[in-house]
XYZ file of C-alpha atoms in Angstrom:
169
model
C 1.959 25.573 10.569
C 3.510 23.682 7.688
C 6.539 25.263 6.070
C 5.289 26.290 2.615
C 8.727 25.500 1.189
C 8.377 21.805 1.962
C 6.129 19.592 -0.091
C 3.462 17.759 1.934
C 4.506 14.401 0.443
C 8.165 14.893 1.348
C 7.090 15.554 4.942
C 4.878 12.455 4.972
C 7.667 10.339 3.444
C 10.081 11.437 6.160
C 7.639 10.240 8.829
C 7.089 6.929 7.013
C 10.758 6.048 7.576
C 10.233 5.549 11.309
C 8.015 2.672 12.442
C 5.519 2.978 13.993
C 4.778 6.251 12.206
C 4.580 9.198 14.601
C 1.134 10.439 13.589
C 0.981 13.164 16.250
C 4.321 14.593 15.116
C 3.233 14.432 11.477
C -0.034 16.245 12.164
C 1.775 18.885 14.194
C 4.269 19.491 11.386
C 1.404 19.769 8.891
C -0.441 22.224 11.160
C -3.428 19.926 11.732
C -4.959 19.843 15.209
C -5.782 16.485 16.798
C -8.520 16.024 19.329
C -10.030 12.974 21.048
C -13.709 13.077 21.906
C -16.515 10.876 23.173
C -18.213 10.259 19.816
C -21.035 7.838 19.134
C -19.493 4.344 19.013
C -20.379 4.057 15.320
C -18.313 7.171 14.512
C -14.557 6.719 14.166
C -13.466 10.210 13.270
C -14.058 13.591 11.731
C -11.956 16.014 9.764
C -13.149 19.593 9.628
C -11.841 22.950 8.576
C -11.376 25.417 11.401
C -10.550 28.878 10.125
C -7.400 28.535 8.054
C -6.456 25.131 9.445
C -7.952 21.678 9.924
C -8.808 19.495 12.890
C -9.112 15.729 13.143
C -11.373 14.458 15.902
C -11.024 10.810 16.883
C -13.314 8.598 18.957
C -11.559 8.277 22.326
C -13.338 5.003 23.132
C -11.892 3.083 20.169
C -8.737 0.991 20.431
C -5.369 2.611 19.793
C -4.935 0.766 16.505
C -8.403 1.874 15.356
C -7.574 5.450 16.362
C -4.308 5.333 14.423
C -6.066 4.077 11.307
C -8.746 6.749 11.710
C -6.128 9.503 12.013
C -4.310 8.205 8.921
C -7.611 7.895 7.030
C -8.656 11.450 7.885
C -5.190 12.663 6.919
C -5.816 10.984 3.549
C -8.899 13.163 3.149
C -6.764 16.193 4.016
C -4.113 15.274 1.438
C -6.442 14.349 -1.437
C -9.841 15.890 -0.724
C -9.148 19.131 1.103
C -11.153 21.079 -1.483
C -14.195 18.863 -0.744
C -14.086 18.889 3.054
C -16.120 22.065 3.585
C -17.458 21.938 7.141
C -16.324 18.382 7.732
C -16.418 14.707 6.883
C -17.865 12.318 9.437
C -16.618 8.757 9.063
C -18.205 5.717 10.638
C -16.381 2.471 11.368
C -16.638 1.405 7.755
C -15.166 4.808 6.816
C -18.204 5.893 4.888
C -19.783 9.309 5.161
C -23.356 8.437 5.952
C -24.047 9.919 9.362
C -27.018 12.272 8.947
C -25.909 15.374 10.788
C -23.935 18.569 10.307
C -20.880 16.619 9.121
C -22.564 14.677 6.355
C -20.651 15.715 3.254
C -22.343 14.885 -0.065
C -19.125 15.769 -1.924
C -17.357 12.728 -0.501
C -18.272 9.364 -2.016
C -17.051 5.767 -1.877
C -14.208 6.494 -4.308
C -12.886 9.184 -1.945
C -13.258 6.858 1.027
C -11.307 4.125 -0.760
C -8.562 6.621 -1.575
C -8.393 7.658 2.094
C -8.246 4.000 3.192
C -5.429 3.203 0.739
C -3.541 6.276 1.888
C -3.946 5.206 5.537
C -2.561 1.741 4.828
C 0.407 3.067 2.844
C 1.167 5.585 5.601
C 0.927 3.139 8.503
C 2.506 0.144 6.720
C 4.956 1.505 4.133
C 6.147 -1.044 1.538
C 9.880 -0.626 2.179
C 9.543 -1.024 5.926
C 7.111 -3.925 5.562
C 9.470 -5.808 3.246
C 12.439 -5.200 5.577
C 10.464 -6.456 8.588
C 8.900 -9.375 6.702
C 12.402 -10.630 5.919
C 13.204 -10.632 9.633
C 10.026 -12.556 10.518
C 9.779 -14.896 7.504
C 10.869 -17.909 9.551
C 7.807 -17.561 11.817
C 4.477 -19.325 11.507
C 1.992 -17.057 9.662
C -0.111 -16.072 12.701
C 2.983 -15.238 14.733
C 4.407 -13.199 11.864
C 1.136 -11.248 11.576
C 1.075 -10.654 15.331
C 4.682 -9.435 15.497
C 4.406 -7.196 12.447
C 1.107 -5.718 13.658
C 2.751 -4.947 16.984
C 5.811 -3.417 15.319
C 3.722 -1.152 13.044
C 1.110 -0.515 15.769
C -1.797 -1.612 13.587
C -4.458 -4.247 14.141
C -3.690 -7.890 13.371
C -6.560 -7.862 10.886
C -5.109 -4.858 9.044
C -1.699 -6.517 8.885
C -3.166 -9.798 7.634
C -4.989 -7.918 4.869
C -1.795 -6.056 4.007
C 0.136 -9.363 3.860
C -2.722 -11.011 1.966
C -2.931 -13.929 4.397
C -5.790 -15.503 6.291
C -6.013 -14.604 9.933
C -8.746 -15.731 12.312
């Protein structure tokens, strides 16, 4: 369980200093359980309260980079929307809560989803580390730079291209 003395953001910032970010270690330190499950292909992940703690469930059939983004996204809900989670938030691939079942959470809307997405990107691709690594790869052709940086940060090439604000096929 998280040490009450330490601020959640200071813990997150410590993990952001090591690329790729150790999401499992971060969740463990925050006292959040992580589980992989055979979810419907359209469902990327869930965060739910379990007693006095929380659990993130990730679709085991999705790619590793998709899973990492899902974990970071759900962690964003934990950080910013914990008071709204209730019995859970079910996120589809577009990270919108629209799945009509026990996890549909009417308290979470598109503004919350955007916040969780922005948090996920800033966690997985921190500005300082991105700038440091961009400087190393600046001599490369754009597609090769995107590929190498995506690999280094363990994110999808599409996510890295969006983060770099470049076109990528």
